[in-house]
Amino acid sequence: QVQLVESGGGLVQPGGSLRLSCAASGSIFSINAMGWYRQAPGKQRELVATITSGGRPNYADSVKGRLTISRDNAKNTVSLQMNSLKPEDTAVYFCYANLATTRYYAMDYWGKGTLVTVSS
């Protein structure tokens, strides 16, 4: 019964900052990649950032230089520091993890999402 639970969403003004966090819990053998996706109203879900188990990040071009992803392998958490936010960043942000519950099999898991609204 693996769960990914996001926190940190809310309302922020353009140019402001937020920090999103996600904690994985349950019967976890190991976690491979983790990351964040987002879905704006009327649009498809898109990748924001991912990070490997070794700490290598990858960002969408639209957020590069403004958002920073990090993880704590000891705590099974991943965070997204969001700076210089723009109205177009408004979306529900979903936590993602590819993890194994046994030694031999890994699959994708998703959180339920946290809403980020950037508006003046």
mmCIF file of C-alpha atoms in Angstrom:
data_model
loop_
_atom_site.group_PDB
_atom_site.id
_atom_site.type_symbol
_atom_site.label_atom_id
_atom_site.label_comp_id
_atom_site.label_asym_id
_atom_site.label_seq_id
_atom_site.Cartn_x
_atom_site.Cartn_y
_atom_site.Cartn_z
ATOM 1 C CA GLN A 1 0.000 0.000 0.000
ATOM 2 C CA VAL A 2 2.392 2.642 -1.251
ATOM 3 C CA GLN A 3 1.323 6.249 -0.924
ATOM 4 C CA LEU A 4 2.762 9.499 -2.231
ATOM 5 C CA VAL A 5 1.488 12.552 -0.360
ATOM 6 C CA GLU A 6 2.161 16.089 -1.572
ATOM 7 C CA SER A 7 2.174 19.232 0.537
ATOM 8 C CA GLY A 8 3.038 22.901 0.192
ATOM 9 C CA GLY A 9 0.641 24.101 -2.471
ATOM 10 C CA GLY A 10 -1.286 27.321 -2.170
ATOM 11 C CA LEU A 11 -1.833 30.827 -3.475
ATOM 12 C CA VAL A 12 1.160 32.989 -4.309
ATOM 13 C CA GLN A 13 1.672 36.258 -6.165
ATOM 14 C CA PRO A 14 3.617 36.427 -9.426
ATOM 15 C CA GLY A 15 7.312 36.512 -8.651
ATOM 16 C CA GLY A 16 6.782 34.728 -5.364
ATOM 17 C CA SER A 17 8.008 31.387 -4.116
ATOM 18 C CA LEU A 18 6.633 28.096 -2.867
ATOM 19 C CA ARG A 19 8.199 24.835 -1.811
ATOM 20 C CA LEU A 20 6.409 21.591 -2.578
ATOM 21 C CA SER A 21 7.229 18.375 -0.782
ATOM 22 C CA CYS A 22 6.255 14.770 -1.321
ATOM 23 C CA ALA A 23 6.711 11.835 1.010
ATOM 24 C CA ALA A 24 6.560 8.218 -0.083
ATOM 25 C CA SER A 25 5.415 5.686 2.465
ATOM 26 C CA GLY A 26 4.401 2.059 2.668
ATOM 27 C CA SER A 27 6.159 -1.145 1.782
ATOM 28 C CA ILE A 28 9.066 0.211 -0.246
ATOM 29 C CA PHE A 29 12.095 -1.800 -1.248
ATOM 30 C CA SER A 30 13.767 0.965 -3.233
ATOM 31 C CA ILE A 31 12.939 4.162 -5.105
ATOM 32 C CA ASN A 32 14.335 4.875 -8.533
ATOM 33 C CA ALA A 33 13.371 8.153 -10.208
ATOM 34 C CA MET A 34 11.157 10.720 -8.502
ATOM 35 C CA GLY A 35 9.666 13.875 -9.885
ATOM 36 C CA TRP A 36 6.900 16.373 -10.378
ATOM 37 C CA TYR A 37 4.287 16.719 -13.085
ATOM 38 C CA ARG A 38 1.578 19.325 -13.393
ATOM 39 C CA GLN A 39 -1.793 19.726 -15.043
ATOM 40 C CA ALA A 40 -3.378 23.089 -15.745
ATOM 41 C CA PRO A 41 -7.128 23.458 -16.362
ATOM 42 C CA GLY A 42 -8.037 22.204 -19.816
ATOM 43 C CA LYS A 43 -4.535 20.925 -20.521
ATOM 44 C CA GLN A 44 -2.743 17.596 -20.413
ATOM 45 C CA ARG A 45 -0.406 16.587 -17.645
ATOM 46 C CA GLU A 46 3.177 17.600 -18.361
ATOM 47 C CA LEU A 47 6.561 16.867 -16.878
ATOM 48 C CA VAL A 48 8.039 19.564 -14.653
ATOM 49 C CA ALA A 49 11.160 17.950 -13.241
ATOM 50 C CA THR A 50 12.599 14.555 -12.415
ATOM 51 C CA ILE A 51 15.545 13.405 -10.363
ATOM 52 C CA THR A 52 17.349 10.081 -10.362
ATOM 53 C CA SER A 53 18.196 8.051 -7.305
ATOM 54 C CA GLY A 54 21.720 9.440 -7.590
ATOM 55 C CA GLY A 55 20.507 13.044 -7.590
ATOM 56 C CA ARG A 56 20.687 13.895 -11.287
ATOM 57 C CA PRO A 57 17.952 16.436 -12.155
ATOM 58 C CA ASN A 58 16.087 17.029 -15.387
ATOM 59 C CA TYR A 59 13.811 20.024 -16.016
ATOM 60 C CA ALA A 60 11.254 21.161 -18.504
ATOM 61 C CA ASP A 61 12.523 24.149 -20.452
ATOM 62 C CA SER A 62 9.702 26.317 -19.144
ATOM 63 C CA VAL A 63 10.868 26.011 -15.531
ATOM 64 C CA LYS A 64 14.619 25.755 -15.941
ATOM 65 C CA GLY A 65 16.394 28.306 -13.787
ATOM 66 C CA ARG A 66 13.316 28.990 -11.640
ATOM 67 C CA LEU A 67 12.501 25.622 -10.105
ATOM 68 C CA THR A 68 14.866 23.275 -8.300
ATOM 69 C CA ILE A 69 14.177 19.637 -7.535
ATOM 70 C CA SER A 70 15.859 17.734 -4.733
ATOM 71 C CA ARG A 71 15.410 14.498 -2.828
ATOM 72 C CA ASP A 72 16.288 12.910 0.470
ATOM 73 C CA ASN A 73 16.782 9.204 -0.017
ATOM 74 C CA ALA A 74 16.920 8.516 3.708
ATOM 75 C CA LYS A 75 13.459 10.039 4.184
ATOM 76 C CA ASN A 76 11.934 8.941 0.855
ATOM 77 C CA THR A 77 11.013 12.509 0.005
ATOM 78 C CA VAL A 78 11.284 14.763 -3.019
ATOM 79 C CA SER A 79 10.886 18.533 -3.016
ATOM 80 C CA LEU A 80 10.407 21.268 -5.572
ATOM 81 C CA GLN A 81 11.599 24.765 -4.729
ATOM 82 C CA MET A 82 9.609 27.149 -6.914
ATOM 83 C CA ASN A 83 10.912 30.688 -7.371
ATOM 84 C CA SER A 84 9.958 33.554 -9.680
ATOM 85 C CA LEU A 85 6.553 32.017 -10.192
ATOM 86 C CA LYS A 86 4.413 33.024 -13.141
ATOM 87 C CA PRO A 87 0.645 32.830 -13.688
ATOM 88 C CA GLU A 88 1.258 30.107 -16.263
ATOM 89 C CA ASP A 89 2.688 27.951 -13.467
ATOM 90 C CA THR A 90 -0.828 27.636 -12.053
ATOM 91 C CA ALA A 91 -1.708 23.946 -12.015
ATOM 92 C CA VAL A 92 -2.241 20.898 -9.899
ATOM 93 C CA TYR A 93 1.189 19.478 -9.173
ATOM 94 C CA PHE A 94 1.530 15.710 -8.903
ATOM 95 C CA CYS A 95 4.308 13.813 -7.219
ATOM 96 C CA TYR A 96 5.728 10.855 -9.135
ATOM 97 C CA ALA A 97 7.941 7.965 -8.171
ATOM 98 C CA ASN A 98 9.158 4.844 -9.884
ATOM 99 C CA LEU A 99 9.706 2.438 -7.036
ATOM 100 C CA ALA A 100 9.961 -1.211 -6.175
ATOM 101 C CA THR A 101 7.978 -2.920 -3.457
ATOM 102 C CA THR A 102 9.949 -6.116 -4.007
ATOM 103 C CA ARG A 103 13.464 -6.857 -5.145
ATOM 104 C CA TYR A 104 12.339 -7.816 -8.649
ATOM 105 C CA TYR A 105 9.671 -5.363 -9.789
ATOM 106 C CA ALA A 106 9.272 -1.597 -10.012
ATOM 107 C CA MET A 107 6.393 0.520 -11.246
ATOM 108 C CA ASP A 108 5.128 4.090 -11.353
ATOM 109 C CA TYR A 109 3.199 5.670 -8.481
ATOM 110 C CA TRP A 110 1.398 9.001 -8.302
ATOM 111 C CA GLY A 111 0.236 11.343 -5.599
ATOM 112 C CA LYS A 112 -3.210 12.898 -5.600
ATOM 113 C CA GLY A 113 -1.889 16.379 -6.335
ATOM 114 C CA THR A 114 -1.575 19.767 -4.684
ATOM 115 C CA LEU A 115 -2.900 22.991 -6.192
ATOM 116 C CA VAL A 116 -0.573 25.891 -6.933
ATOM 117 C CA THR A 117 -2.246 29.157 -7.910
ATOM 118 C CA VAL A 118 -0.122 32.088 -9.074
ATOM 119 C CA SER A 119 -2.229 35.216 -9.229
ATOM 120 C CA SER A 120 -2.195 38.857 -8.237
#
